[in-house]
Short mmCIF file of C-alpha atoms in Angstrom, two decimals:
data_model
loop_
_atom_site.label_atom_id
_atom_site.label_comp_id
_atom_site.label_asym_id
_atom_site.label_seq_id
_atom_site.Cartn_x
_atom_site.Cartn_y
_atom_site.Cartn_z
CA UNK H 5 -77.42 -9.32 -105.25
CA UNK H 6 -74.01 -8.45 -103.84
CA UNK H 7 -75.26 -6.31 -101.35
CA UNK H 8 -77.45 -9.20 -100.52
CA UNK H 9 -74.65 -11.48 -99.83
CA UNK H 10 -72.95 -8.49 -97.76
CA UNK H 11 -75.51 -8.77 -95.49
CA UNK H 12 -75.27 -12.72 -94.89
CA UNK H 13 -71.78 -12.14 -94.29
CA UNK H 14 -72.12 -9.58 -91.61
CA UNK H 15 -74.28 -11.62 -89.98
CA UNK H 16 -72.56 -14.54 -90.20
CA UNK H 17 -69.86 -12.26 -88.41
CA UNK H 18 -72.10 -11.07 -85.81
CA UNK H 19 -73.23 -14.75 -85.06
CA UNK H 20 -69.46 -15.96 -84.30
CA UNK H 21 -68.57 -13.29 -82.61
CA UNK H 22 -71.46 -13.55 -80.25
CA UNK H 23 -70.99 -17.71 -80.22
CA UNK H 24 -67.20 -17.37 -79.23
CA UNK H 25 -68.15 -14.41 -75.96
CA UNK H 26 -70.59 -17.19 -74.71
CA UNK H 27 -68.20 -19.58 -75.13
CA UNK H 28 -65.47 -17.26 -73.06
CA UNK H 29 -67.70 -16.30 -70.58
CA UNK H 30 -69.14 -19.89 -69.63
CA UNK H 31 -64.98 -20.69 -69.32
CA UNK H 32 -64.69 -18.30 -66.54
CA UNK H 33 -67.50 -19.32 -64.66
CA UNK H 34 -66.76 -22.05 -64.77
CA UNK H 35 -63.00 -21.44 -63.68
CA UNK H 36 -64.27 -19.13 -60.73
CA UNK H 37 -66.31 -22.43 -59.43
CA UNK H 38 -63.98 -24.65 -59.63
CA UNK H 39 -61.58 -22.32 -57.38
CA UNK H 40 -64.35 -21.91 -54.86
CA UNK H 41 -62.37 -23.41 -51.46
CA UNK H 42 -60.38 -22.55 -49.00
CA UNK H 43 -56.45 -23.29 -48.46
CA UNK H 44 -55.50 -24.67 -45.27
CA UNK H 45 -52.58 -26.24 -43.50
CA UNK H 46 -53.41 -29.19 -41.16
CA UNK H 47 -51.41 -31.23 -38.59
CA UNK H 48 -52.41 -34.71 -37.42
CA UNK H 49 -53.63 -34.78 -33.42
CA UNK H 50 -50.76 -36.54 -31.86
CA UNK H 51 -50.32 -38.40 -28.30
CA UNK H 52 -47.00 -37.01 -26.70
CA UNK H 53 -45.38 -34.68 -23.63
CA UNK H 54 -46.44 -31.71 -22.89
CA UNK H 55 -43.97 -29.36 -20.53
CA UNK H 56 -45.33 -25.88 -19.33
CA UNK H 57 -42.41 -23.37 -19.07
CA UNK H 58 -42.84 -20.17 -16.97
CA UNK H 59 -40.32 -17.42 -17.21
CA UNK H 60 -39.27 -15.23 -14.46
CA UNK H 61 -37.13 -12.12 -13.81
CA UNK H 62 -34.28 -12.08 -11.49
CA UNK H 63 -31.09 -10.59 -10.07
CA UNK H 64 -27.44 -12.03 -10.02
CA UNK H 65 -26.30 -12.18 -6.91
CA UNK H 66 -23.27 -14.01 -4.89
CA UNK H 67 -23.75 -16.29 -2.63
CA UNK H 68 -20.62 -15.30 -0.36
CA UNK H 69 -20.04 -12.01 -0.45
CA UNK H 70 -17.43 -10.60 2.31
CA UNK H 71 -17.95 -7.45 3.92
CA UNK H 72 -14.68 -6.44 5.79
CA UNK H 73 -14.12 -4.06 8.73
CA UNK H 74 -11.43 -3.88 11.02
CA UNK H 75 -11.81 -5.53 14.29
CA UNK H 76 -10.17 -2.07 16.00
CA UNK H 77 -10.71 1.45 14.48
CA UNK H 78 -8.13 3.09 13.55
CA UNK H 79 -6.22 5.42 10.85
CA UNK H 80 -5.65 3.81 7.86
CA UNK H 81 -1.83 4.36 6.36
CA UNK H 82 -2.26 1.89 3.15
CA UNK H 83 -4.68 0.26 0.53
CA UNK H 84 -3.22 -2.28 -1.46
CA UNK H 85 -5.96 -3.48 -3.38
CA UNK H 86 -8.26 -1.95 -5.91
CA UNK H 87 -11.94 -3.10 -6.97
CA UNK H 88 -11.78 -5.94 -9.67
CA UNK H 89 -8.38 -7.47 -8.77
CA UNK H 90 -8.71 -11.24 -7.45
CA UNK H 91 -7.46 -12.21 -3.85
CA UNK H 92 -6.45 -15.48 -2.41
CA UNK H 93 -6.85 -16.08 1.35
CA UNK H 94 -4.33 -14.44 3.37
CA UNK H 95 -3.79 -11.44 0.76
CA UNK H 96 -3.12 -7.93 2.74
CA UNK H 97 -5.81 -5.70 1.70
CA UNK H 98 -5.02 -2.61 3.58
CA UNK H 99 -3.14 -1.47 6.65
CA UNK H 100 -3.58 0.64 9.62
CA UNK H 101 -1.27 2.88 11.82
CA UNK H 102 0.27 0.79 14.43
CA UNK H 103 2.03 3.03 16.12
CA UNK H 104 -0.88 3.77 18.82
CA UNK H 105 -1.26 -0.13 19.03
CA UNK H 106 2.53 -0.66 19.31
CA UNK H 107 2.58 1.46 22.35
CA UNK H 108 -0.67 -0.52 24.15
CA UNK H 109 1.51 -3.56 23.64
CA UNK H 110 4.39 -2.07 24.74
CA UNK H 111 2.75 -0.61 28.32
CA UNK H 112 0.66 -4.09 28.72
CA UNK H 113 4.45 -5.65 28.38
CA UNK H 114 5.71 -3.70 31.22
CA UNK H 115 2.48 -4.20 33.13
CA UNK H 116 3.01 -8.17 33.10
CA UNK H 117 6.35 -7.92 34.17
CA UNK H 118 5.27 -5.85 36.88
CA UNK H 119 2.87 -8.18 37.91
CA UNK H 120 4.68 -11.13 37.54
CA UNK H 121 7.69 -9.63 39.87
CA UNK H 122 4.61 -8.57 42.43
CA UNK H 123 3.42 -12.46 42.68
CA UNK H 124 7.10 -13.88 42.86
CA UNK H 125 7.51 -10.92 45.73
CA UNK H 126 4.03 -12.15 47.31
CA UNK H 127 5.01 -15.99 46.73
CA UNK H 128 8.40 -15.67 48.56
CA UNK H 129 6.97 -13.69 51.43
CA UNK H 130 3.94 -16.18 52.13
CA UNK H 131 7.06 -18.89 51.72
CA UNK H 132 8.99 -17.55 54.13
CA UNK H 133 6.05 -16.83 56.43
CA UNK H 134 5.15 -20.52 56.25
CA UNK H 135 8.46 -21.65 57.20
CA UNK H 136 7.98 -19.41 60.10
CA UNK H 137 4.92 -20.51 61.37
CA UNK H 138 6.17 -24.35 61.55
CA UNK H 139 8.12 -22.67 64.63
CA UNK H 140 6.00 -20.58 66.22
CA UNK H 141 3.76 -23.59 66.30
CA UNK H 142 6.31 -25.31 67.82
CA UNK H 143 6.89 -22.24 70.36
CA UNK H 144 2.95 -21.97 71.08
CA UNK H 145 2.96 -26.01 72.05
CA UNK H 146 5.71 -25.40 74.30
CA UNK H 147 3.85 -22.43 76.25
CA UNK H 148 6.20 -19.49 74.71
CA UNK H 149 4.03 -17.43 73.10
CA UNK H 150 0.33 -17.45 72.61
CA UNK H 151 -2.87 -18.07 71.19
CA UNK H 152 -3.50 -14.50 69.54
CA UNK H 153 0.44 -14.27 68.70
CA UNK H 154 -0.46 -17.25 66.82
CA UNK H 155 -3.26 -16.44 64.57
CA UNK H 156 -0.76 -13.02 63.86
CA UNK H 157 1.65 -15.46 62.66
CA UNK H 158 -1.20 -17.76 60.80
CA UNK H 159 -2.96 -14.59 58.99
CA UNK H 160 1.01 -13.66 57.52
CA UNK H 161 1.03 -17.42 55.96
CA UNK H 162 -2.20 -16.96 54.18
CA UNK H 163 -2.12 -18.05 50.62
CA UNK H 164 -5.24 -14.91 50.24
CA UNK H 165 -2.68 -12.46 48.96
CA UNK H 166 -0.26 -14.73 45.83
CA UNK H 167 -3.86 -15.28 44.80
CA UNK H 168 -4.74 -11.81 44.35
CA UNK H 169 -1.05 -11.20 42.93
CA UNK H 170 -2.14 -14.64 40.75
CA UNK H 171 -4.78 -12.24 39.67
CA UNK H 172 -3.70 -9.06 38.51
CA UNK H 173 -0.71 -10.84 36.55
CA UNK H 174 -3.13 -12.78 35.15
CA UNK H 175 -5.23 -9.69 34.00
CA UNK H 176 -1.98 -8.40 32.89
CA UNK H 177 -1.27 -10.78 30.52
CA UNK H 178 -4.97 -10.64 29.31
CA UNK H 179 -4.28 -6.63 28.52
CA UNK H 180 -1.29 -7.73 26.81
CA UNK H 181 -2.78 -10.31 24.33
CA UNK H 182 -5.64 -8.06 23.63
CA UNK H 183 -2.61 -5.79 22.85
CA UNK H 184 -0.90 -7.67 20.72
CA UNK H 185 -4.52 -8.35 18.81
CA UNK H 186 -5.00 -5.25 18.51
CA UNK H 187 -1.69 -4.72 16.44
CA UNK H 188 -2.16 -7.87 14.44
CA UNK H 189 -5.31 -6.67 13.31
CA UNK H 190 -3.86 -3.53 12.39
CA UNK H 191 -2.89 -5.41 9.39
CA UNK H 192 -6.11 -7.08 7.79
CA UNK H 193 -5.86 -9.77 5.52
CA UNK H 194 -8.45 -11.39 2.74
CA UNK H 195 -10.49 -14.35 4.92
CA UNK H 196 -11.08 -16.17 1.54
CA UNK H 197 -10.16 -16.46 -2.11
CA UNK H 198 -12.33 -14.05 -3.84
CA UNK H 199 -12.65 -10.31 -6.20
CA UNK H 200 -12.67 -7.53 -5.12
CA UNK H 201 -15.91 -5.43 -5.31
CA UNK H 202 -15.34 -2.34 -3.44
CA UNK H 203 -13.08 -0.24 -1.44
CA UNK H 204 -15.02 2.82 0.50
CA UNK H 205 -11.31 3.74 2.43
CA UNK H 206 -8.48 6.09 1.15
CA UNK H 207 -4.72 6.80 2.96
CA UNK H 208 -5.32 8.94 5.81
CA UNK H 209 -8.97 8.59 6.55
CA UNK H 210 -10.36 6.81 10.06
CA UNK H 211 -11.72 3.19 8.65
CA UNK H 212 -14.59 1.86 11.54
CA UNK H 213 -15.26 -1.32 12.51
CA UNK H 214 -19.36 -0.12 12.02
CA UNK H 215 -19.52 -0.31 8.09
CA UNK H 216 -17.20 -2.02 5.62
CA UNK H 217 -14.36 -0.89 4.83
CA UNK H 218 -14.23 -3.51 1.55
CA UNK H 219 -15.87 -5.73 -0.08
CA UNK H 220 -15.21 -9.27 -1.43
CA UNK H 221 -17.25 -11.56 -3.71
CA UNK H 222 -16.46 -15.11 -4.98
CA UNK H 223 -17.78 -14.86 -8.87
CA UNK H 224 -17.40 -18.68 -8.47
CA UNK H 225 -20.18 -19.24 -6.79
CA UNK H 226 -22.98 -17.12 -7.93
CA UNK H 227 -27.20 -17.49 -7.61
CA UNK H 228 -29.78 -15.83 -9.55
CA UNK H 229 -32.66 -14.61 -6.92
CA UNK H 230 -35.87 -14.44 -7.88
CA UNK H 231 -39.94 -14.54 -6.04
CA UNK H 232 -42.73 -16.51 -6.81
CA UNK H 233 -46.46 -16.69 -6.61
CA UNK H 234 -48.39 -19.08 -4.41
CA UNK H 235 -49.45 -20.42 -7.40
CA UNK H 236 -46.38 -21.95 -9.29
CA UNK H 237 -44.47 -22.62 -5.64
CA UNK H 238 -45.73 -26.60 -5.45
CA UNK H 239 -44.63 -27.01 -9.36
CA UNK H 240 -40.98 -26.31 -8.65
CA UNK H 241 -38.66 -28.36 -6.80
CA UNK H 242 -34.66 -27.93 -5.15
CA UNK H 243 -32.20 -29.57 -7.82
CA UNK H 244 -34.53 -28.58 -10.42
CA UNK H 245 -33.07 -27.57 -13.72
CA UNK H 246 -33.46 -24.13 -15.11
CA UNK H 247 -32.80 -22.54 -18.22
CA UNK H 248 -31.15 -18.68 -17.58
CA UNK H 249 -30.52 -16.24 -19.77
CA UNK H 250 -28.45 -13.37 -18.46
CA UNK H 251 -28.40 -11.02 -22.00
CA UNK H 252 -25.09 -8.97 -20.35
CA UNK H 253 -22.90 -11.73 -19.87
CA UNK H 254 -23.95 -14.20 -23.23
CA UNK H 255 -27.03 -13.90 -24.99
CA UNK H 256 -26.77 -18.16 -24.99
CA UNK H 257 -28.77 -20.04 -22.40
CA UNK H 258 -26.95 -21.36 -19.68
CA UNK H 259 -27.98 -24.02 -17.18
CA UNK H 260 -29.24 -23.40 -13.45
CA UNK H 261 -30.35 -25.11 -10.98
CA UNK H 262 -32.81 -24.89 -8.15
CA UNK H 263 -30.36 -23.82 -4.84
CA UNK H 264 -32.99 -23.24 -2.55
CA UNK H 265 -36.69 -22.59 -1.96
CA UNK H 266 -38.27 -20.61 0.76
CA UNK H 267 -40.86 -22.51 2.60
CA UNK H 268 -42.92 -19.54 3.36
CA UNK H 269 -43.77 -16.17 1.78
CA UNK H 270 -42.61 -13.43 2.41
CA UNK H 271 -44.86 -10.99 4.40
CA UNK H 272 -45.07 -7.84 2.56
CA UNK H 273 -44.62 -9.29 -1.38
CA UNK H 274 -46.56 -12.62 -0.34
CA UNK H 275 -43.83 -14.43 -2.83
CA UNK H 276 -41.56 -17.02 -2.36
CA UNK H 277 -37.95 -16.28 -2.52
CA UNK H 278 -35.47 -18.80 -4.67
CA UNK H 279 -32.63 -19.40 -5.60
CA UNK H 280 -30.86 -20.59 -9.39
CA UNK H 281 -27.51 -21.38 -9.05
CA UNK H 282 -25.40 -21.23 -11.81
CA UNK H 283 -21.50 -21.36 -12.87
CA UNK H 284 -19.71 -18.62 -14.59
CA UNK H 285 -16.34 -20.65 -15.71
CA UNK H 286 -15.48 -17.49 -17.70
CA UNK H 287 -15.96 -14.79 -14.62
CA UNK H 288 -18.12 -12.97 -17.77
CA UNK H 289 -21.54 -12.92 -15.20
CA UNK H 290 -20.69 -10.44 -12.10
CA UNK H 291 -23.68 -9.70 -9.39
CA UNK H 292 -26.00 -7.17 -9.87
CA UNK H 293 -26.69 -8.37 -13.53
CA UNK H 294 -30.54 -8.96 -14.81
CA UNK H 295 -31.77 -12.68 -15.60
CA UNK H 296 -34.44 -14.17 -17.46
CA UNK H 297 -35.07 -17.58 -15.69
CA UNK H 298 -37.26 -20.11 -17.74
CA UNK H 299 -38.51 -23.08 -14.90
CA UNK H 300 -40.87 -26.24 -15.93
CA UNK H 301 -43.60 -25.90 -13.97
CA UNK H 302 -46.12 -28.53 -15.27
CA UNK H 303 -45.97 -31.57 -17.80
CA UNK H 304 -48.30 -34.06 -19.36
CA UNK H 305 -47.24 -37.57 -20.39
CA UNK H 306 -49.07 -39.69 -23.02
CA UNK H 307 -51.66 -36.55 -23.73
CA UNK H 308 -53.46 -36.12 -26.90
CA UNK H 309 -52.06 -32.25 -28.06
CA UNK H 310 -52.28 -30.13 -30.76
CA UNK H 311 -51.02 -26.97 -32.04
CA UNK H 312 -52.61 -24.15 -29.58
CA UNK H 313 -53.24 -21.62 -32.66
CA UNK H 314 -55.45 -24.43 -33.80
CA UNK H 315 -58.30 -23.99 -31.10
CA UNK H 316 -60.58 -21.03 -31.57
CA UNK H 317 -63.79 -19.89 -29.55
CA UNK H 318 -67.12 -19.89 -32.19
CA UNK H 319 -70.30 -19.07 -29.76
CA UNK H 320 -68.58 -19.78 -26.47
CA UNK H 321 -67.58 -23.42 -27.43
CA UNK H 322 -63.79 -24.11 -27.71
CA UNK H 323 -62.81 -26.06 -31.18
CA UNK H 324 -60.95 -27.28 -33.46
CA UNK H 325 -61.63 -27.32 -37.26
CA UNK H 326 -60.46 -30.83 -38.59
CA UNK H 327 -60.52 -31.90 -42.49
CA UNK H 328 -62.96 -34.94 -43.30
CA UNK H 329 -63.57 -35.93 -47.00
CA UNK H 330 -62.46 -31.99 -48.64
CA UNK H 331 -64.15 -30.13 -46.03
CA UNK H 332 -64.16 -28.62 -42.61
CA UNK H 333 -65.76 -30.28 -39.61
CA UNK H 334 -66.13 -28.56 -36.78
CA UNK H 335 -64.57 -30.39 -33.42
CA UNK H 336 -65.92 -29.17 -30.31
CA UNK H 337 -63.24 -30.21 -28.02
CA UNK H 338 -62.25 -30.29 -24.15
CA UNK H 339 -58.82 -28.39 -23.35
CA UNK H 340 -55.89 -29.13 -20.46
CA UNK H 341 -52.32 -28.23 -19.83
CA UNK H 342 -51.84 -25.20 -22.61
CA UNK H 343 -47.83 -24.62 -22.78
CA UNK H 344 -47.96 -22.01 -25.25
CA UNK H 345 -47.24 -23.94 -28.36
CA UNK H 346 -49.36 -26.71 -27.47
CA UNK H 347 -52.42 -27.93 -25.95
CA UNK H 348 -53.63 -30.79 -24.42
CA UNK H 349 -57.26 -32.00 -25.71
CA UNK H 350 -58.93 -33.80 -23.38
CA UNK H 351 -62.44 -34.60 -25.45
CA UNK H 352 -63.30 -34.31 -28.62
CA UNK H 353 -60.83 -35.05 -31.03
CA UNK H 354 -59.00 -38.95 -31.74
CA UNK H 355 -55.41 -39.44 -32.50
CA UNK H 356 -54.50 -38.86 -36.16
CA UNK H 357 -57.05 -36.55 -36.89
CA UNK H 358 -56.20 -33.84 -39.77
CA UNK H 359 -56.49 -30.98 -37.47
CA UNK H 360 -56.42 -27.24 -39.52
CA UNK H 361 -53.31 -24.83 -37.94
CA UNK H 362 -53.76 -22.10 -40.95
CA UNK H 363 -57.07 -21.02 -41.73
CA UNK H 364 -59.30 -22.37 -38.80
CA UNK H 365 -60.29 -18.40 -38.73
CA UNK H 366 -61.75 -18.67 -41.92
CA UNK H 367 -63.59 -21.72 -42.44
CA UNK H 368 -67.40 -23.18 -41.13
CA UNK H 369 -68.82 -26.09 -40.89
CA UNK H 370 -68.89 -27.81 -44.56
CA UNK H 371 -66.56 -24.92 -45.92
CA UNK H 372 -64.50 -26.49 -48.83
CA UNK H 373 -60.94 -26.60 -48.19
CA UNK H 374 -57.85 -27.66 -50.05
CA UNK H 375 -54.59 -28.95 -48.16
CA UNK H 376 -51.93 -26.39 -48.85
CA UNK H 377 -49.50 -27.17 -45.98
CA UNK H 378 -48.58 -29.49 -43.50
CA UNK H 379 -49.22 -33.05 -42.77
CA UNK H 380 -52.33 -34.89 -43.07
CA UNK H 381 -51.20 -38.35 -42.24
#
């Protein structure tokens, strides 16, 4: 009898334990169905402006730099400038021997006295020979002295030779202001406020008037060069804005502006050469540094955009995954301007439509979705 009632009991035991696994098990499943969807994050389609930026690579450059030679070779006998110090106008770079130039003036000086005693010489003589002719004119109308003794007498009043002395006092004083050039020049002076960016002479070496001698560049009025394709060259404008990023002087953006724009290509690169102006108040950008330029080059007004990581290519079509009622519906859309971030749709999709940004890779038509992220409305 008790063994009996054993029995019952381990049966009874069996029959709950086997009640409460079924029990656990139809939990879980149904758990695991009810999680059966996909997260997303979703966006509404929105009507707005859409700008297209294209970034470019360029080189600082200034727009007046000064290369100076002297206008007459010569040895040079002091610098007084080094590279980085700032000039005004009128500042005495460097210096050349004069001596050589001193001694031109002073031989042109003696050649215009010269010449100037040779005309008054010339000028008295033709005055005195005019006077003289008055009688012999007088002489010749009585019958005293000839025709031919005449013209001898006419030929020594000719004004012929004071205009050849006229001349070569004239030419005389010419040598003697080239002279005196010369000298000045031996001393040569900054043109224009600016910095100095090199100096190729030393003390006691010839400087030419073929190549420069120094350089000068205003660091107040620099440009950022860059080229162009054919196709960006009719979206870009002079006095259009530009954003420029030059990473060795500030890694902040600073503002440009379109200087100039070639008209034409050039013929070897087929690009169009511009130029981005843009201050340096501090002096911290100098020429020769690298720029990023970012330029507009297109824009949409009043377009119907979403986010551009929200269009993906199924089967060749171009869409757009958009949440309707808890599920994905698959958009097949028209595209436009594409900035990067954005993108215009053209056809296919309305304003305020939930559009899926995280997780269009991984839904289909119908797939359930939950809204995990984002803005639906």
């Amino acid at each position: 009898m008790r063994k009996w009632k054993r029995v019952r009991l381990y049966i009874a035991c069996v029959g709950v334990s086997i009640a409460l696994l079924a029990s656990g098990c139809g939990s879980q499943k149904a758990a695991t169905v009810e999680e059966k969807y996909i997260p997303v994050e979703v966006q509404p389609a929105a009507v707005q402006t859409l700008v297209e930026t294209t970034s470019f690579s360029g080189k600082v450059s200034s727009d007046q730099d000064l290369s100076l030679t002297p206008k007459t070779p010569g040895k040079v006998s002091s610098v007084n400038v080094k590279v980085g110090d700032s000039v005004s106008a009128g500042t005495v770079l460097f210096t050349l021997d004069s001596s050589d130039f001193q001694k031109a003036v002073d031989t042109a000086s003696v050649g215009v006295r010269n010449a100037e005693a040779n005309y008054q010489l010339t000028k008295e003589k033709i005055d005195l020979a005019k006077t003289n002719l008055d009688r012999q004119r007088q002489l010749y109308e009585a019958g005293a002295i000839s025709k031919s003794q005449l013209e001898t007498f006419e030929n020594q009043a000719s004004e012929t030779p004071l205009q050849m002395a006229q001349i070569q006092w004239d030419q005389a004083k010419l040598g003697l202001q080239q002279a005196q050039d010369s000298l000045s020049n031996a001393v040569v002076t900054a043109p224009a406020e600016g910095t100095v960016a090199a100096v190729d002479i030393k003390v006691g070496e010839m400087a030419s008037n073929a190549q420069p001698a120094m350089t000068l560049t205003q660091l107040n009025s620099l440009y950022v060069a860059l080229n162009v394709p054919e196709n960006i060259v009719n979206y870009i404008r002079p006095e259009q804005e530009a954003k420029v990023t030059i990473n060795s002087a500030s890694a902040q953006e600073i503002s440009g502006k379109i200087s100039s724009l070639a008209p034409s290509a050039d013929g070897k690169t087929m690009l169009y050469a511009v130029k981005i102006a843009v201050d340096n108040p501090e002096g911290k950008i100098k020429p020769g540094m690298f720029a990023k330029v970012d330029m507009p080059t297109q824009s949409r007004s009043n377009v119907l955009a979403v986010k551009s990581e929200a269009v993906v290519t199924k089967n060749e079509k171009t869409m757009v995954y958009v949440v309707e009622n808890g599920t994905a519906a698959e958009k097949e859309v028209t595209t436009g301007l594409d900035t990067g971030a954005l993108v215009e749709i053209t056809k296919g999709l309305n304003p305020g439509d939930s559009v899926i940004i995280k997780g269009q890779t991984l839904v289909d038509q119908g797939s359930k979705v939950k809204v995990v992220g984002g803005n639906a409305s």
